[in-house]
XYZ file of C-alpha atoms in Angstrom:
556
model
C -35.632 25.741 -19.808
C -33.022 23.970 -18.077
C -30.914 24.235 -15.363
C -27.612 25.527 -17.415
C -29.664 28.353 -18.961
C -30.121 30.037 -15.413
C -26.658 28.690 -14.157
C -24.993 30.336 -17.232
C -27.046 33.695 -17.065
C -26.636 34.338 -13.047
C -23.751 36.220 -12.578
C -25.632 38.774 -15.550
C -29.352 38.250 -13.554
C -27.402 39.304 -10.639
C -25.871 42.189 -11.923
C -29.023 43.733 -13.508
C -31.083 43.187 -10.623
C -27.955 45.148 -8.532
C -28.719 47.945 -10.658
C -32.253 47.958 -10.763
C -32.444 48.177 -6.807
C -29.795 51.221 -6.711
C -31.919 52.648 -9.780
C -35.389 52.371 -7.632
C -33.351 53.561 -4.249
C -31.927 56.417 -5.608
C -35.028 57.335 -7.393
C -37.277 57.302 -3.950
C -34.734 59.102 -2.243
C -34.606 62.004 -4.500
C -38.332 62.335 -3.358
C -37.482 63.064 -0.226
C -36.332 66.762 1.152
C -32.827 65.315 2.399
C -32.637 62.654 -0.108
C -29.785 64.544 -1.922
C -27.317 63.356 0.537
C -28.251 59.536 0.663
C -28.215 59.358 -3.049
C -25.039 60.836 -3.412
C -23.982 58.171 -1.005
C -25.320 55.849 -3.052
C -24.346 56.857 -6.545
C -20.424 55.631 -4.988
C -20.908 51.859 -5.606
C -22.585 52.623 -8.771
C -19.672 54.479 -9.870
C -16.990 52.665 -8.650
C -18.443 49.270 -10.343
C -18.727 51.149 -13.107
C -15.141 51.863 -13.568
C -14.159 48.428 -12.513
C -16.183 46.661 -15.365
C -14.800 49.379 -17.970
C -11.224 48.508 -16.571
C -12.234 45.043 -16.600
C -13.439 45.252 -20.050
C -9.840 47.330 -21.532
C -7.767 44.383 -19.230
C -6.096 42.547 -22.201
C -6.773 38.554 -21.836
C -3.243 37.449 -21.732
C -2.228 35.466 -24.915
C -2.905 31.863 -25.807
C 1.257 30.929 -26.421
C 2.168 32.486 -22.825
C -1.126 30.361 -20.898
C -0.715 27.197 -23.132
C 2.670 26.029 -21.225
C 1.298 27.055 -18.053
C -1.463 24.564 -18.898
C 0.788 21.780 -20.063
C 3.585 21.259 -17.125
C -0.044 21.325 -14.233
C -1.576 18.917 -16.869
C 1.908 17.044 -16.319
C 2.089 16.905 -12.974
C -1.575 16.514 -12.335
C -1.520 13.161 -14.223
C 1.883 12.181 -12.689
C 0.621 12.800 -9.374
C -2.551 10.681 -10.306
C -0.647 8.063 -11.741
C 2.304 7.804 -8.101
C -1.300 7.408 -6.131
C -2.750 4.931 -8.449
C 0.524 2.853 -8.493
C 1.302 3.518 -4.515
C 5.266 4.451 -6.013
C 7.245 7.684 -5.300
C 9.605 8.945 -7.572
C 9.539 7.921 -11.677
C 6.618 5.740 -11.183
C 6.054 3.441 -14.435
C 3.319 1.056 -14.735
C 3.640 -2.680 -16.155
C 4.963 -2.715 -19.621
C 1.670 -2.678 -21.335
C 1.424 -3.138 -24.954
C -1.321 -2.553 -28.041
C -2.391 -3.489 -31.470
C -4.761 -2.487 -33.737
C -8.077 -4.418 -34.112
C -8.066 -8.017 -35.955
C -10.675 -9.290 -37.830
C -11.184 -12.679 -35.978
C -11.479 -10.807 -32.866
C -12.382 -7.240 -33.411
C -14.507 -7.468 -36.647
C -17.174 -4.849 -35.796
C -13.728 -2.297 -35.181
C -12.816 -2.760 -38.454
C -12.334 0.528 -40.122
C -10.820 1.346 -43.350
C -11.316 5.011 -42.361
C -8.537 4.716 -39.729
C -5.739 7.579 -39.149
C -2.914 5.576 -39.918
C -0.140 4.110 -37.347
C 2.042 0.738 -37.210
C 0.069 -2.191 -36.204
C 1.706 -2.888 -32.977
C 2.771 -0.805 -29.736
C 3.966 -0.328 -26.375
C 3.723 2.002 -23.581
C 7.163 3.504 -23.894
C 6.751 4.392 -27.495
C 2.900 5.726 -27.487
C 3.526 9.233 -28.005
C 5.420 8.270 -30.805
C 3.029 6.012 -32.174
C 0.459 8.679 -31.770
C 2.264 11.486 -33.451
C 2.602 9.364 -36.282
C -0.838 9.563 -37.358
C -2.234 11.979 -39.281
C -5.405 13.969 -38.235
C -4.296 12.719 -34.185
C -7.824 10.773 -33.780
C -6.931 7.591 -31.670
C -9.046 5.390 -29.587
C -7.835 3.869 -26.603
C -9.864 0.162 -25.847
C -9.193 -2.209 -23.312
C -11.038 -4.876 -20.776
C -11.303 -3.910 -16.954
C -7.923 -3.061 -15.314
C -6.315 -3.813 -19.142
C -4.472 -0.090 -18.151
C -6.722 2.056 -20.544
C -6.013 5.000 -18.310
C -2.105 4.338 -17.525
C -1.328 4.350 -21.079
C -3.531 7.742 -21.954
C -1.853 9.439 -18.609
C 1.668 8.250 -20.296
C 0.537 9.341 -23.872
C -0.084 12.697 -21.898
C 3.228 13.086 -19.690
C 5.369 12.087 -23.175
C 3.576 14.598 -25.246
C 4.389 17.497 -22.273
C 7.656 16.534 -22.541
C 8.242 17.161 -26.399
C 6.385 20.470 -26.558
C 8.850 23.499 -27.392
C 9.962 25.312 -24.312
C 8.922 29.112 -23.789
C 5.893 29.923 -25.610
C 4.302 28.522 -28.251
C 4.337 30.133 -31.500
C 0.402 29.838 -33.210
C 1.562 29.495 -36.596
C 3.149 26.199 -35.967
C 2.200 25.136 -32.283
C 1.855 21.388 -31.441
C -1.146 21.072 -29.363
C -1.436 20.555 -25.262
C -2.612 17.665 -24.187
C -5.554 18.005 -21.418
C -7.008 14.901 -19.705
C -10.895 14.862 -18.765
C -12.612 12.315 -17.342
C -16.166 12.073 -19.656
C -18.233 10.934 -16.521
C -18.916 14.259 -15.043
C -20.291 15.348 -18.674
C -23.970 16.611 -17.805
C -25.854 16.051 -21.541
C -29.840 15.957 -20.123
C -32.283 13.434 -20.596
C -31.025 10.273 -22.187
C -34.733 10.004 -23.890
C -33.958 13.489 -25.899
C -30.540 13.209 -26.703
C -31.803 10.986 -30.124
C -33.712 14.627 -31.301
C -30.385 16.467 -30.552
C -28.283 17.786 -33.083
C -24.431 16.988 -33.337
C -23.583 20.286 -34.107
C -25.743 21.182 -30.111
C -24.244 18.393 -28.683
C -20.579 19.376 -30.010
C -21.184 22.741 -28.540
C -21.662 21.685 -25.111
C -18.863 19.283 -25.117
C -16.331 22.102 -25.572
C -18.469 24.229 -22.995
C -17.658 21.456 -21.300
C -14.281 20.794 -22.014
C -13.200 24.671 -21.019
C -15.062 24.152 -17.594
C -13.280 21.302 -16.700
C -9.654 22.227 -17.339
C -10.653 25.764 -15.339
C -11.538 23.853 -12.452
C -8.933 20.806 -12.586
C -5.743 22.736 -14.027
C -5.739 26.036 -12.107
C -3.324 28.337 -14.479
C -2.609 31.860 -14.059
C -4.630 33.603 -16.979
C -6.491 30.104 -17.714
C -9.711 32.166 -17.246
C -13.265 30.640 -18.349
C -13.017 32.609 -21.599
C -9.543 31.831 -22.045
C -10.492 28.227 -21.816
C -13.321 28.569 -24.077
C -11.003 29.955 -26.606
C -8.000 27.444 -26.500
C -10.849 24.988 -26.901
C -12.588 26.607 -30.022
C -9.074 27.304 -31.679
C -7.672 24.080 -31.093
C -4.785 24.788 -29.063
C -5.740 21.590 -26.908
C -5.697 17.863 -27.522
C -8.842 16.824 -25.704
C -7.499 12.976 -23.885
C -11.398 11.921 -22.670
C -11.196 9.107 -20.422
C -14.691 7.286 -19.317
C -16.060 7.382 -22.585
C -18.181 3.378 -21.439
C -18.875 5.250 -17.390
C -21.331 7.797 -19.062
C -24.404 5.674 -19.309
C -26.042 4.230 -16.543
C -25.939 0.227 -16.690
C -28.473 -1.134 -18.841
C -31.002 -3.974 -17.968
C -31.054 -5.610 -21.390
C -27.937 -7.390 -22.142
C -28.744 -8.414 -25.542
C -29.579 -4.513 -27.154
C -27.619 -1.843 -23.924
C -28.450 1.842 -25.181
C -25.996 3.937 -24.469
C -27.186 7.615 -25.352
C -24.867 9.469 -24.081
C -21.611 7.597 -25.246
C -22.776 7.729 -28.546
C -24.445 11.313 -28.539
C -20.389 12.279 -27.469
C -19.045 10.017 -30.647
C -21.846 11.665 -33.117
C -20.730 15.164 -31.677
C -16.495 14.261 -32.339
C -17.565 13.097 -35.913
C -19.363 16.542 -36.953
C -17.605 19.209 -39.147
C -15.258 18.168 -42.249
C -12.174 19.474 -40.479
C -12.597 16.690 -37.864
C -10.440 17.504 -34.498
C -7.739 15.581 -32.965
C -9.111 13.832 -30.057
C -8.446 10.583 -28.066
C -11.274 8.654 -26.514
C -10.502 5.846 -23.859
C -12.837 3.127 -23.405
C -13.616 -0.486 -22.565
C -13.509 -2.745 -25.511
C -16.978 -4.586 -24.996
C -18.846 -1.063 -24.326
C -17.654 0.373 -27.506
C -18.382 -3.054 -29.616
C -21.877 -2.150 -28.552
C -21.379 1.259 -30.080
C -20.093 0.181 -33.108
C -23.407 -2.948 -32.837
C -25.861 -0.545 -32.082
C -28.492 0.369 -34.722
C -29.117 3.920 -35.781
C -30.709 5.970 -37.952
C -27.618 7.636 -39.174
C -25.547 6.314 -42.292
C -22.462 5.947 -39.756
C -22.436 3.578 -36.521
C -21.460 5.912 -33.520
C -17.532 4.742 -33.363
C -15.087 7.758 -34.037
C -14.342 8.291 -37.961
C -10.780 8.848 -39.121
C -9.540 7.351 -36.562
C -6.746 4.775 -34.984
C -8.511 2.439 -32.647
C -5.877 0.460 -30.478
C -6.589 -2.346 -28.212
C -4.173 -3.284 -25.316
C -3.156 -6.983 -24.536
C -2.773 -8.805 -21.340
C 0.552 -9.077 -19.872
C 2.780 -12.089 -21.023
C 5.135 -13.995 -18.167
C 8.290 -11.910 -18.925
C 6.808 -8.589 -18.696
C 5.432 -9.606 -15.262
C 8.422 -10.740 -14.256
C 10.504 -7.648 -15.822
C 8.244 -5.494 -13.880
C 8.476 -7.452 -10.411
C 12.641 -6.974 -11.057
C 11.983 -3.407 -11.320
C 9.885 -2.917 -8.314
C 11.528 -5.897 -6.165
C 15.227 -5.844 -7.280
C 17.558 -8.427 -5.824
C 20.574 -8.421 -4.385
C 22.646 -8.876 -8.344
C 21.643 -7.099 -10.890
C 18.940 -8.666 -13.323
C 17.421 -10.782 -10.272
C 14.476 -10.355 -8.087
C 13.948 -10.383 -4.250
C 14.044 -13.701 -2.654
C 10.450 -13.962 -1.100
C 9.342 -12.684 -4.823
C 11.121 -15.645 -5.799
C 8.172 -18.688 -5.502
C 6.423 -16.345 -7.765
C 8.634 -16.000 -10.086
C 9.000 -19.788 -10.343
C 5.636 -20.131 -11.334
C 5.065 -17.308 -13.810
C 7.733 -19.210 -16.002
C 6.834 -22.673 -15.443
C 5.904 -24.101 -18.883
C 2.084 -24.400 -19.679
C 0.076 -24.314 -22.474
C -2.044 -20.590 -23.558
C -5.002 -22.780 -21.984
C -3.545 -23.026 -18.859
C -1.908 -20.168 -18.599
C -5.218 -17.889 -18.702
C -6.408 -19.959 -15.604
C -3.036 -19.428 -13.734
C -0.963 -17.240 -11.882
C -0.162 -15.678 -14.996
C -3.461 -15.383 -16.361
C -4.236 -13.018 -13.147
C -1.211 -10.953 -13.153
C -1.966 -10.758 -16.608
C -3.917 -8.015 -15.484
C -1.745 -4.602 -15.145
C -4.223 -3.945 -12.163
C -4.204 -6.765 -10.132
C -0.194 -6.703 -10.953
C -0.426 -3.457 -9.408
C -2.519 -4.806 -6.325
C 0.006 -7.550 -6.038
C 2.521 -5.121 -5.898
C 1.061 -2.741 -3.407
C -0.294 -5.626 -0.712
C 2.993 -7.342 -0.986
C 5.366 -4.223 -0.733
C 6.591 -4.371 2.901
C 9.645 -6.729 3.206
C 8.618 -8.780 6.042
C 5.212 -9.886 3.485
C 5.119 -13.076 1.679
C 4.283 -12.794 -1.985
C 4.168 -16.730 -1.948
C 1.104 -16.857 -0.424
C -0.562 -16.166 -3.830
C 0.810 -19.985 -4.828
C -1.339 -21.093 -2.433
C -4.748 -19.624 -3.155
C -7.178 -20.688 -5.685
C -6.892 -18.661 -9.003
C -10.233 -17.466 -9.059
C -10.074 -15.817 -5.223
C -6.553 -14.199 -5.658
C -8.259 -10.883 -7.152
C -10.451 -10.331 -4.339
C -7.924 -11.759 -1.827
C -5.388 -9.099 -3.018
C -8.640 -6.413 -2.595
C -8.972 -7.249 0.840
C -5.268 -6.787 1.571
C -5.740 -3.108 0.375
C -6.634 -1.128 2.870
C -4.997 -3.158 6.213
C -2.014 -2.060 3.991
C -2.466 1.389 3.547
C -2.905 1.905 7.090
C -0.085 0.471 8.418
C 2.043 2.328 5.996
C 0.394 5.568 6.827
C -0.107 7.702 10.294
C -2.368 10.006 11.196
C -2.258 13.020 12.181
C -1.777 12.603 15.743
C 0.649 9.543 14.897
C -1.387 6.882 15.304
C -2.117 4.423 12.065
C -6.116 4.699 11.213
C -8.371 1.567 12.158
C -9.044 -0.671 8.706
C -12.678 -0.683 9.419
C -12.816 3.196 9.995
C -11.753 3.596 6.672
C -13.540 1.104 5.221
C -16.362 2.916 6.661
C -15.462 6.571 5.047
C -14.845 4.678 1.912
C -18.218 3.132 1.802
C -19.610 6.627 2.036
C -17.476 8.200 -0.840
C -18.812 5.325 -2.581
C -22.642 6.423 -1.628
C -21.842 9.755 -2.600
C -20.418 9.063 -5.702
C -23.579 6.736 -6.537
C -26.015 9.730 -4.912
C -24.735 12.208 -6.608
C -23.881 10.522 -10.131
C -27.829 9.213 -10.291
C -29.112 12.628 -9.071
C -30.422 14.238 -12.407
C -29.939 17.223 -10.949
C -26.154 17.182 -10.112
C -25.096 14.044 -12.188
C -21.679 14.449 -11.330
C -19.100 11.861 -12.042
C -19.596 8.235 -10.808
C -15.988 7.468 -10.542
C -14.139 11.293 -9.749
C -14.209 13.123 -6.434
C -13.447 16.260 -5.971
C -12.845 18.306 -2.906
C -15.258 20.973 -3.676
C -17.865 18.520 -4.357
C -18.324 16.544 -1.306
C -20.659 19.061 0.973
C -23.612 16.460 -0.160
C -22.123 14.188 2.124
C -23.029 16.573 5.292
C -27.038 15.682 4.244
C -28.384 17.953 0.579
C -31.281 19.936 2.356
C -28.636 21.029 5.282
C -26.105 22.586 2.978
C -29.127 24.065 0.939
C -30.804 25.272 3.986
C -27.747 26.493 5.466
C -26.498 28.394 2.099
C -29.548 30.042 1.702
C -29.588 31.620 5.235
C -26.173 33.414 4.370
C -27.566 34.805 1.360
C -30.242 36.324 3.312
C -28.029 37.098 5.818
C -25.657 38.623 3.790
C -28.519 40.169 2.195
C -29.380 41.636 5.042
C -26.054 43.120 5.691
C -26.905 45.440 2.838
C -30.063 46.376 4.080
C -28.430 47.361 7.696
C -25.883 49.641 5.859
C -28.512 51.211 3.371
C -30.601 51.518 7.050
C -28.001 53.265 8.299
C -27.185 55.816 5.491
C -30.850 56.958 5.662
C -31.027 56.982 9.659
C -27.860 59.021 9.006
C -29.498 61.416 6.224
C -32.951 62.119 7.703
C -32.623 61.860 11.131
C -35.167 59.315 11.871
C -34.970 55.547 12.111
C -38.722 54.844 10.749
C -40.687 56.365 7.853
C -42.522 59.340 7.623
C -45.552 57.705 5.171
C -47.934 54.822 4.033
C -45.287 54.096 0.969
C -42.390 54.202 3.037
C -43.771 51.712 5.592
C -44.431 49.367 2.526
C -41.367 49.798 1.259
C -39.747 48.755 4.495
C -41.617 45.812 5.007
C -41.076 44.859 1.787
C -37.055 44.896 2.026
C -37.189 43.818 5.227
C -39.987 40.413 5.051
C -40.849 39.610 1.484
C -36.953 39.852 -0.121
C -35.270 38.022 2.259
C -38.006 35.380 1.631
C -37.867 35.634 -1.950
C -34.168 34.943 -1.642
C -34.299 32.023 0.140
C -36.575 30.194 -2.288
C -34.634 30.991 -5.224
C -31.046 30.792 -3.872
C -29.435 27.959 -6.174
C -27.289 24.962 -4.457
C -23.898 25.783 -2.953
C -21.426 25.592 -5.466
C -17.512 25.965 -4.482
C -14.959 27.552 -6.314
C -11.039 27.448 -6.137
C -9.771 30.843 -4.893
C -6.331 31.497 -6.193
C -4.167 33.925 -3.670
C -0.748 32.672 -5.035
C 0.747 35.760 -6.090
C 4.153 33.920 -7.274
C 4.150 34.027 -11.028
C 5.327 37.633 -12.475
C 1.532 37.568 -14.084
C -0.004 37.665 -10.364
C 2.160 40.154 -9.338
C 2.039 42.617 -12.018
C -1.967 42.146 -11.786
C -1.531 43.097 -8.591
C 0.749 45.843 -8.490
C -1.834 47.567 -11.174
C -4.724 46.588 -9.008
C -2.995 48.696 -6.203
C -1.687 51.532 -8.218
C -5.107 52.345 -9.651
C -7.023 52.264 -6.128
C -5.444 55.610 -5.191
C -6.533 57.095 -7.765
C -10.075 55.656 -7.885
C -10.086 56.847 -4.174
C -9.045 60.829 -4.968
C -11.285 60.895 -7.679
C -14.520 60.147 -6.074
């Protein structure tokens, strides 16, 4: 079986295995002349977990229209936090004015679809929400090269769509959906070799498994339980924005035929059912060609049905320049800073589309080396002009390099002082091991490109966590054993065993379960505890939580 069957079924292994050992206990004590006592003693925790999983079980999930715009405004400000960080801007930060079209025969013609979900042939970044609401079943693919701004315009499609959603709570009847981004990366589907014998219908299941996991652990809600989560996924009250769709597959040593298993096992799984739900993939335009290439053995090539595909289009001179204004404004209005000014010069100096891909312009074509360019050039005493200098085909890296001297001159430490460049360079190069450990570790295969702060105890060395978690099982295993100790020093008056089956017993609990526990213990995992107490939800939880404690405690 695999690892998710035990992962899943732990808490319940747990729980049975709880009350097994009180069942045996209590059974071995009654044996004994002063037994009585120490099973009454232990019969408490029996029947106070008892009551809390019946009060558990009668605690009314809160309802879908009160959690849904809980979810929305911490998807919001998730993806506008992501998206101030990515562009290095404070405040209303707004990327380069990308902008889209659908896919043309000349250049696209494997994306040609007649099955499409409608939409005007053209777009831009402003208007995407609206573009996307005018479709009809809300399947939309987002395609792009490297750095095109894929995930700039699915983080804006997300922030827009917030913003139009009713205010209070939704009504089911007629609810628009909330929009959730999820990065596809972390999605755990097995071994690529079996995926081909999987069913759609399997593999659609464990995407919305999936799917409710992640926005539990990245969009902390009050009520936005695992169930919950499961639910608003299975009823549709979510718009599913999966970014990563081409960073699932590992890279491929045949150029001429890549397999992609798991991209396409994710497409097949989207496609099932007749009512078909709305979804929005992001990906990069040559991966997904080679989905839409690829043989199979299915009447449909693995590219989303009934749906919009969209392709975004480098940046032209005037919307680099329009976005330089923006973030370098000159002294009159409509005019940019004068050391932005050389570059300015030579985005609109005349050449021909030849030339102009193997310019200036052809690099800050690119919405993320525009960014980069930006960024390294942000401090007023810099000199943007340098870039006029420099061969076009080493400005990319050259504007990499100026990266991270940047950031830490901008930014202190904690005592004050500005980090070293090659200190950071050095904690950065071991992110990037971890992410590479971890991501071709079949037994984690988390994300390749997302890090998470509960995920980097690999980093400390894997068999040193493991080892480490394991002992504080046992020892908090033990720490049970010392209080049952203790209640039957208490109830018979002796601290050892008065026969052969006692003895065993003891050495038992004492040598062979603590052992037993340390080989099975499964790897550390972390979870996000939640003591904010600040919605009215948390404190009315609580203020039942403490009014039913009393009376728990004067009844037993």
């Amino acid at each position: 079986m695999s690892q998710g069957f035990w992962a899943r079924r732990r808490p319940g292994w747990a729980a049975a295995g709880l009350i097994i050992a009180l069942v045996a206990m209590t059974a071995w004590l009654l044996r004994a002349k002063s037994g009585v006592n120490t099973a009454t003693v232990l019969a408490l925790p029996v029947a106070v977990l008892s009551v809390l999983v019946a009060v558990r079980g009668l605690w009314p999930s809160p309802p879908l229209a009160r959690v849904a715009p809980e979810l929305a405004d911490r998807v919001a400000q998730e993806r506008g936090r992501a998206r101030q960080q990515a562009l290095g801007m404070t405040g209303d930060a707004l990327p380069a004015p990308m902008s889209f079209r659908t896919p043309l025969p000349q250049y696209e013609p494997e994306l040609m679809r007649w099955r499409s979900d409608g939409g005007p042939e053209h777009g831009t970044l402003t208007d995407i929400a609206k573009f996307y609401q005018s479709m009809e079943r809300g399947r939309m693919v987002v395609l792009g090269e490297p750095g095109s701004g894929k995930t700039m315009l699915a983080t804006q499609l997300v922030i827009d769509l917030v913003k139009g959603l009713p205010d209070g709570e939704l009504k089911p009847g007629a609810r628009p959906p909330v929009p959730v981004w999820l990065s596809l990366s972390s999605l755990d589907l097995g071994e690529d070799n079996l995926l081909a014998s999987v069913g759609a219908d399997e593999v659609a299941a464990r995407l919305n498994q999936w799917m409710a996991e992640e926005m539990v652990a990245a969009y902390p809600v009050s009520g936005l339980s695992r169930p919950v989560a499961e639910r608003m996924v299975r009823e549709r009250w979510v718009l599913p924005v999966l970014d990563g769709l081409d960073e699932m597959d590992s890279p491929s040593h045949d150029a001429e035929d890549p397999q992609r298993p798991r991209a396409a096992a994710v497409v097949r799984a989207l496609n099932t059912g007749t009512g078909r739900r709305p979804v929005v993939l992001v990906c990069r335009r040559g991966e997904y060609g080679q989905l839409a290439r690829s043989a199979t053995t299915d009447e449909e090539k693995p590219v989303l049905q009934d749906a919009t595909q969209i392709v975004l289009q480098p940046l032209d001179a005037p919307a680099i320049c329009d976005y330089l204004i923006r973030r370098f404004p000159g002294e009159q209005r409509e005019t940019i800073a004068t050391r932005w000014q050389n570059i300015q010069i030579a985005l609109q100096a005349p050449s021909s589309p030849g030339q102009a891909k193997d310019s200036l312009t052809g690099v800050l074509s690119n919405p993320w080396l525009l960014s980069l360019a930006a960024t390294a050039y942000r401090d007023d005493k810099s000199d943007p002009g340098q870039l006029t200098r420099l061969p076009v085909d080493s400005i990319g890296e050259y504007l990499l390099s100026l990266q991270i001297p940047v950031a830490t001159r901008r930014r202190q430490g904690p005592g004050g002082d500005h980090y070293q460049p090659d200190d950071v360079h050095t904690w950065l190069s071991t992110l990037v091991q971890h992410l590479e450990q971890t991501s071709s570790n079949k037994k984690l295969h988390w994300s390749p490109t997302d890090l998470r702060l509960e995920r980097l105890w690999p980093i400390a060395g894997q068999k040193t966590v493991l080892r480490l978690s394991r002992l504080a099982s046992v020892a908090l295993l033990a720490t049970g054993f010392a209080i049952l100790g203790l209640l039957w020093v208490h109830a018979n008056g002796r601290w050892y065993p008065g026969n052969p089956a006692g003895w065993f017993g003891l050495l038992v609990a004492v040598m062979g379960i603590p052992i037993i526990v340390y080989s099975i213990s499964p790897d550390p995992t972390l979870e996000r505890l939640s003591l904010r107490f600040t919605s009215s939800a948390n404190r009315k939880r609580l203020a039942a939580w403490l009014a039913i404690a009393p009376v728990f405690a004067l009844g037993i």
